[in-house]
Amino acid sequence: MNIQEIIAKKRDSKQLDKNEIEYFVREYTNGEITDYHAAALIMAICINGMTEEEIANLTISMANSGEKLDLSKISENVVDKHSTGGVGDKITLILMPIIASIGIPVAKMSGRGLGITGGTIDKLKSIPGYNTDLSVSQFIENVQNIGISLIGQTENIVPADKKIYALRDAIACTKSIPLIASSIMSKKIASGANKIVLDVTVGSGAFMKTKQEAESLARCMNKIGKMVDKETVSIITNMDEPLGYAIGNNLEVKEAIDCLRGHIPEDVKEIVETMGAYMIYLSGYNKNINENIEMVREAIYSRKAFNKFLELVENQGGDISYIKDPSKFEKSKFVIPILSEETGYVKRIDAEIVGSVSRYLGAGRVNKEDDIDYTAGILLNKKSGDYVEVGEALAYINTNDEAKTKGALINLVKAFEITNRKVSKNKTVIEILTK
Ligand code: URA
């Protein structure tokens, strides 16, 4: 087989066969195919797309590129969730303890932040002592013992994705339905769950900018799930505005703790309840979605989910005094308000701008080896629909780098659109695709 011929086929919009896709994934992962050949093929895929059959073959080849977990010791039905990426997305931190507190096992591997979107692993690492790097056997043992474990992806899970993702990032090919779908679904297949709930985000802070694109991505991933016998439900959610009020690692952990104590912003609540209800449904625990939503609420208001989060943090070496008293979390040296120059209603808070300012302040990485400042980020004081007066704080920037405060304030103000007309809040859950 010859990589030039494979590139030429895709350049000419022809369909690659299973052997050609397997060859590319295997040899690129092994280092036998160069980055420049792989870059040419990835760019051709990004421009010309792939058929359903090609996407399924790419996903399966990627899932087979490394270790595949067997979670059957935990339960015959392990449900996982994944988001296609967002700003202020702390859903995993809230939802997974809820699900575990109901008695449904949670074995979840999460990723680091990508671009302007945050990663659950970085958030968990902001809890002093919390260990995200457990062995697979320890991970499974934790789930057997307390019903939940949240760790980072091990080195051996889908090594092909690690290489292809880094390459896509470097050559401006992150936004591609076949490449996003295969990246996400290969990791879900390899990490062992057999039922999957996906949060497919749409809007300025998401990869998919239109509802139509998000629907195509959702349908594509549901189909891959069906082909590999992993029932998948995709929930399309609005990512035009950051989720909740906090953006940045320990700021989001603190907000997640608040949510688990019952103080949960409307947009976060909508996603937690919907995803939770479908996770309970897919696990086989209960098939009635409305009853499942009630179960999610009860887990929060009874504090069962909060107690499960404490148990999780303690079991993974984290200092639970921070969870009991979040004011103990370290704060940035510079916490500066951004003041409204107008009186009116907040019409829009651009998630893309907020995400990139937050990353600039130190909450995310520009290069993959960069360190993160766990205290850095943005705390919103207003959400869309809220009334604001001149001189009132719209948000607070948090950073340890004084040199960045001026630029951050200048850019962040552009994220807010104020109008003199009353603004009605949009729903966050836009559509649920069960097929
Ligand atoms: N999340 C992933 O894991 N992969 C992508 O390509 C995009 C979002």
XYZ file of C-alpha atoms and ligand atoms in Angstrom:
443
model
C 0.000 0.000 0.000
C 1.205 3.486 -0.778
C 0.336 6.665 1.157
C 0.677 8.911 -1.938
C -2.027 6.893 -3.693
C -4.299 7.140 -0.646
C -3.793 10.923 -0.502
C -4.470 11.242 -4.251
C -7.707 9.249 -3.928
C -9.046 11.519 -1.192
C -7.803 14.623 -3.002
C -9.984 13.478 -5.942
C -12.984 12.856 -3.609
C -12.896 9.083 -4.053
C -13.895 6.678 -1.305
C -11.100 5.035 0.706
C -11.556 1.357 1.472
C -11.233 -0.281 4.894
C -7.678 -1.547 4.228
C -6.453 1.870 3.161
C -7.896 3.524 6.267
C -6.517 0.824 8.572
C -3.123 1.140 6.907
C -3.031 4.918 7.386
C -4.101 4.777 11.061
C -1.742 1.927 11.949
C 1.340 3.259 10.150
C 0.856 6.878 11.235
C 0.474 5.778 14.860
C 3.653 3.668 14.522
C 5.590 6.606 13.090
C 6.012 4.979 9.662
C 3.963 7.639 7.875
C 5.403 11.159 8.091
C 3.535 14.169 9.460
C 3.561 15.847 6.029
C 1.879 12.864 4.354
C -0.639 12.599 7.204
C -1.263 16.369 7.039
C -2.029 16.149 3.320
C -4.514 13.320 3.868
C -6.183 14.992 6.853
C -6.545 18.234 4.886
C -8.083 16.306 1.965
C -10.559 14.660 4.402
C -11.331 18.045 5.940
C -12.096 19.553 2.533
C -13.768 16.612 0.740
C -15.412 14.839 3.677
C -15.993 11.109 4.092
C -18.834 8.688 3.469
C -20.564 7.003 6.420
C -18.682 3.805 5.677
C -15.328 5.612 5.663
C -16.138 7.377 8.961
C -17.090 4.057 10.583
C -13.872 2.427 9.329
C -11.782 5.373 10.533
C -13.442 5.267 13.970
C -12.935 1.528 14.406
C -9.306 1.648 13.197
C -8.594 4.480 15.642
C -10.311 2.660 18.540
C -8.147 -0.399 17.730
C -4.920 1.634 17.717
C -4.346 1.064 21.458
C -5.743 -0.524 24.588
C -9.496 -1.219 24.849
C -11.056 -1.374 28.285
C -13.353 -4.146 29.371
C -15.819 -2.724 31.902
C -18.021 -5.827 32.010
C -16.782 -6.532 35.573
C -18.505 -3.304 36.634
C -21.876 -3.798 34.960
C -23.315 -5.081 31.714
C -24.522 -1.535 30.994
C -21.968 1.188 31.595
C -23.130 4.624 30.398
C -20.663 7.331 29.440
C -21.080 10.970 28.397
C -19.016 13.309 26.278
C -19.248 16.898 25.139
C -17.999 18.153 21.804
C -16.539 21.073 23.738
C -17.635 24.275 25.364
C -16.760 27.302 27.478
C -17.581 27.045 31.192
C -18.649 23.426 30.710
C -18.557 21.859 34.183
C -21.344 19.362 33.438
C -19.249 16.220 34.080
C -18.313 17.410 37.585
C -21.982 17.813 38.502
C -23.664 15.088 36.477
C -21.399 12.137 37.212
C -21.759 12.273 41.026
C -25.532 12.580 40.506
C -25.618 9.431 38.362
C -23.363 7.522 40.772
C -25.472 8.621 43.774
C -28.518 7.068 42.089
C -26.649 3.751 42.016
C -25.575 3.698 38.352
C -21.830 3.035 38.010
C -19.694 5.836 36.554
C -16.319 5.000 34.990
C -15.215 8.053 33.052
C -12.001 9.043 31.369
C -11.823 12.724 30.458
C -9.519 14.893 28.394
C -7.514 18.087 28.821
C -8.627 21.454 27.488
C -8.481 21.897 23.719
C -8.250 25.355 22.163
C -10.667 27.679 23.953
C -12.687 24.782 25.370
C -11.924 23.599 28.908
C -11.128 20.011 29.927
C -12.506 18.141 32.937
C -9.081 16.747 33.833
C -7.586 20.224 34.239
C -10.524 21.141 36.473
C -10.101 18.052 38.663
C -6.363 18.703 38.940
C -7.168 22.084 40.481
C -8.431 20.215 43.574
C -5.324 19.850 45.790
C -4.201 16.206 45.904
C -6.727 14.815 43.392
C -5.043 12.067 41.362
C -6.218 11.843 37.747
C -3.556 9.307 36.687
C -4.737 5.959 38.024
C -3.918 2.596 36.466
C -6.787 0.905 34.663
C -7.062 -1.749 37.386
C -7.211 0.907 40.124
C -9.805 2.825 38.078
C -12.041 -0.252 37.800
C -11.496 -1.129 41.471
C -12.576 2.396 42.507
C -15.797 2.075 40.528
C -16.447 -1.319 42.128
C -15.807 0.118 45.600
C -17.622 3.458 45.555
C -19.506 3.476 42.232
C -17.500 6.263 40.584
C -14.073 7.158 39.250
C -13.056 10.105 37.066
C -9.560 9.981 35.583
C -7.566 11.224 32.577
C -7.258 9.174 29.416
C -4.384 6.722 29.781
C -1.508 6.962 27.278
C -2.636 3.764 25.596
C -6.223 4.767 24.897
C -6.545 5.654 21.203
C -2.944 6.761 20.563
C -4.006 7.444 16.955
C -6.323 10.222 18.185
C -3.555 11.861 20.199
C -1.401 12.132 17.052
C -4.177 13.007 14.633
C -5.718 15.575 16.988
C -2.371 17.371 17.517
C -1.870 17.408 13.758
C -5.389 18.726 13.101
C -4.800 21.483 15.624
C -1.533 22.458 13.903
C -2.983 22.554 10.368
C -6.367 24.208 11.085
C -8.388 21.013 10.614
C -10.159 20.744 13.980
C -13.517 21.624 12.470
C -14.502 18.607 10.398
C -17.486 16.339 11.027
C -15.769 13.034 10.057
C -12.691 13.931 12.116
C -14.592 15.105 15.225
C -16.991 12.144 15.089
C -14.186 9.572 14.719
C -12.096 11.271 17.419
C -14.908 11.222 19.977
C -16.463 7.872 19.141
C -13.116 6.016 18.948
C -12.382 7.161 22.523
C -15.844 6.167 23.718
C -15.495 2.717 22.100
C -12.007 2.153 23.549
C -12.936 3.307 27.037
C -15.418 0.506 27.374
C -18.880 2.003 27.931
C -21.676 0.428 25.924
C -24.187 3.293 26.098
C -23.327 6.895 25.332
C -24.962 10.303 25.858
C -23.371 13.102 23.834
C -23.637 16.839 24.379
C -23.257 18.303 20.886
C -22.654 22.003 21.365
C -23.581 24.672 18.826
C -22.767 28.370 18.740
C -19.876 30.781 18.898
C -17.987 28.818 21.596
C -18.419 25.454 19.844
C -16.847 23.775 16.818
C -20.260 23.632 15.140
C -21.520 27.147 14.456
C -24.984 26.315 13.060
C -27.793 24.012 14.164
C -27.619 22.226 10.826
C -23.923 21.408 11.319
C -24.580 20.235 14.886
C -27.404 17.982 13.686
C -25.138 16.446 11.024
C -22.441 15.766 13.629
C -24.992 14.336 16.071
C -26.531 12.041 13.431
C -23.106 10.904 12.334
C -22.091 9.941 15.901
C -25.440 8.256 16.618
C -24.952 6.176 13.459
C -21.428 5.162 14.428
C -22.824 4.152 17.841
C -25.438 2.002 16.159
C -22.882 0.341 13.877
C -20.704 -0.669 16.829
C -23.684 -1.674 18.973
C -23.345 1.168 21.474
C -26.686 2.901 21.775
C -26.080 6.645 21.541
C -28.281 9.664 22.271
C -27.115 13.133 21.199
C -28.369 16.287 22.859
C -27.787 19.525 20.962
C -27.134 22.422 23.338
C -26.554 26.130 22.937
C -22.950 27.293 23.295
C -23.403 30.889 22.158
C -22.932 31.959 25.769
C -20.679 30.305 28.395
C -22.396 27.736 30.619
C -23.122 28.994 34.110
C -21.132 31.880 35.575
C -17.591 30.520 35.999
C -14.976 29.963 33.287
C -11.595 28.648 34.429
C -10.495 25.613 36.365
C -10.854 26.089 40.123
C -13.547 28.727 39.491
C -15.597 26.035 37.734
C -14.958 23.472 40.463
C -16.309 25.991 42.995
C -19.382 26.577 40.832
C -19.887 22.819 40.442
C -19.819 22.476 44.249
C -22.451 25.224 44.500
C -24.579 23.386 41.929
C -24.295 20.137 43.882
C -25.477 22.102 46.932
C -28.611 23.134 45.035
C -27.593 26.572 43.682
C -27.649 25.700 40.020
C -27.950 28.236 37.179
C -30.808 27.608 34.763
C -28.685 26.720 31.701
C -26.539 24.246 33.668
C -29.664 22.745 35.249
C -31.331 22.164 31.879
C -28.346 20.236 30.527
C -27.725 18.284 33.754
C -31.372 17.215 33.976
C -31.667 16.265 30.302
C -28.377 14.414 30.024
C -28.944 12.788 33.402
C -32.419 11.600 32.414
C -31.059 9.989 29.252
C -28.126 8.410 31.077
C -30.554 6.822 33.548
C -32.732 5.729 30.596
C -29.840 4.121 28.700
C -28.521 2.377 31.805
C -31.812 0.459 31.939
C -32.469 1.714 35.486
C -35.728 3.469 34.547
C -37.288 4.165 31.155
C -39.501 7.143 32.039
C -37.694 10.398 31.153
C -39.875 12.634 33.367
C -39.349 10.374 36.360
C -35.629 10.382 35.606
C -35.554 14.187 35.646
C -37.179 14.036 39.110
C -34.528 11.535 40.209
C -31.768 13.931 39.104
C -33.400 16.790 41.054
C -33.816 14.637 44.132
C -30.134 13.575 44.003
C -29.144 17.253 44.106
C -31.609 18.541 46.705
C -31.138 15.589 49.079
C -27.324 16.243 48.934
C -26.758 12.610 47.906
C -24.864 13.793 44.821
C -22.748 16.246 46.850
C -21.833 13.468 49.282
C -20.893 11.225 46.345
C -18.618 13.978 45.017
C -16.918 14.180 48.441
C -16.444 10.403 48.388
C -14.977 10.550 44.866
C -12.509 13.309 45.740
C -11.420 11.582 48.947
C -11.021 8.235 47.216
C -8.714 9.803 44.622
C -6.496 11.509 47.177
C -8.072 14.978 47.004
C -8.333 17.252 50.032
C -12.044 17.289 50.863
C -11.701 20.274 53.169
C -11.701 22.344 49.935
C -14.961 20.743 48.816
C -16.550 21.363 52.208
C -15.266 24.936 52.271
C -14.626 26.184 48.705
C -13.392 29.556 50.024
C -10.131 27.651 50.754
C -9.335 27.401 47.024
C -6.465 29.665 46.023
C -7.521 32.896 44.327
C -5.817 34.946 41.621
C -3.815 37.976 42.763
C -5.743 40.231 40.416
C -9.535 40.101 40.440
C -10.773 43.053 38.402
C -14.350 43.950 37.465
C -15.351 44.877 33.962
C -17.942 47.616 34.276
C -20.895 48.201 32.021
C -20.800 51.415 30.032
C -24.511 51.178 29.249
C -27.800 50.618 31.012
C -30.061 47.965 29.527
C -30.466 44.229 29.097
C -27.678 41.801 28.280
C -28.522 40.428 24.851
C -25.497 38.266 24.223
C -22.233 37.143 25.858
C -20.024 35.757 23.116
C -18.649 32.425 24.351
C -15.780 32.414 21.868
C -14.456 35.761 23.129
C -14.918 34.748 26.789
C -13.149 31.420 26.132
C -10.199 33.019 24.393
C -9.800 35.778 27.019
C -9.959 33.137 29.744
C -7.253 31.103 28.006
C -5.141 34.278 27.615
C -5.480 34.964 31.365
C -3.889 31.556 32.044
C -6.870 29.181 32.332
C -6.013 27.295 29.107
C -3.049 26.384 26.951
C -1.804 28.016 23.779
C 0.814 25.261 23.255
C 0.121 21.747 24.413
C 3.020 21.730 26.916
C 1.965 25.023 28.576
C 1.212 25.068 32.308
C -2.214 26.143 33.473
C -2.992 28.705 36.165
C -5.797 26.934 38.016
C -7.036 30.166 39.611
C -7.300 32.137 36.354
C -10.444 32.761 34.329
C -13.596 34.827 34.265
C -16.539 35.049 36.625
C -19.645 36.427 34.967
C -21.824 38.687 37.069
C -24.583 38.926 34.455
C -26.092 36.436 32.009
C -28.171 37.165 28.934
C -31.591 38.551 29.819
C -30.260 40.272 32.971
C -30.700 44.001 33.537
C -27.521 46.011 34.053
C -26.862 49.624 34.985
C -23.954 51.836 33.982
C -21.016 51.141 36.297
C -22.283 47.739 37.399
C -19.937 44.757 37.013
C -20.621 42.561 33.990
C -17.870 40.131 34.963
C -14.593 39.800 36.862
C -11.305 38.779 35.321
C -9.041 36.597 37.484
C -5.323 36.320 36.790
C -1.903 36.212 38.411
C -0.333 38.043 35.482
C -0.841 41.791 35.918
C 0.487 42.511 32.421
C -2.498 40.731 30.934
C -5.256 42.597 32.737
C -5.479 45.593 30.371
C -5.693 43.553 27.148
C -8.160 41.135 28.749
C -10.504 43.952 29.819
C -10.393 45.581 26.367
C -11.264 42.299 24.654
C -13.766 40.988 27.171
C -16.004 44.034 26.936
C -16.540 43.127 23.244
C -18.202 39.886 24.345
C -21.165 41.753 25.860
C -24.009 43.123 23.788
C -26.427 45.371 25.685
C -29.794 46.473 24.358
C -32.528 48.699 25.728
C -35.227 46.112 24.948
C -36.139 43.327 27.350
C -34.449 40.080 26.303
C -36.042 36.687 26.711
C -33.676 33.851 27.574
C -33.191 31.115 24.995
C -33.520 27.446 25.918
C -30.156 25.740 26.327
C -31.270 22.280 25.216
C -32.138 22.713 21.557
C -32.851 19.202 20.330
C -32.599 15.579 21.423
C -31.669 12.987 18.798
C -32.261 9.424 19.889
C -31.545 7.945 16.439
N -13.523 16.539 21.247
C -12.753 15.491 20.860
O -12.459 14.610 21.649
N -12.317 15.461 19.601
C -12.602 16.396 18.706
O -12.178 16.300 17.558
C -13.398 17.492 19.107
C -13.861 17.529 20.401
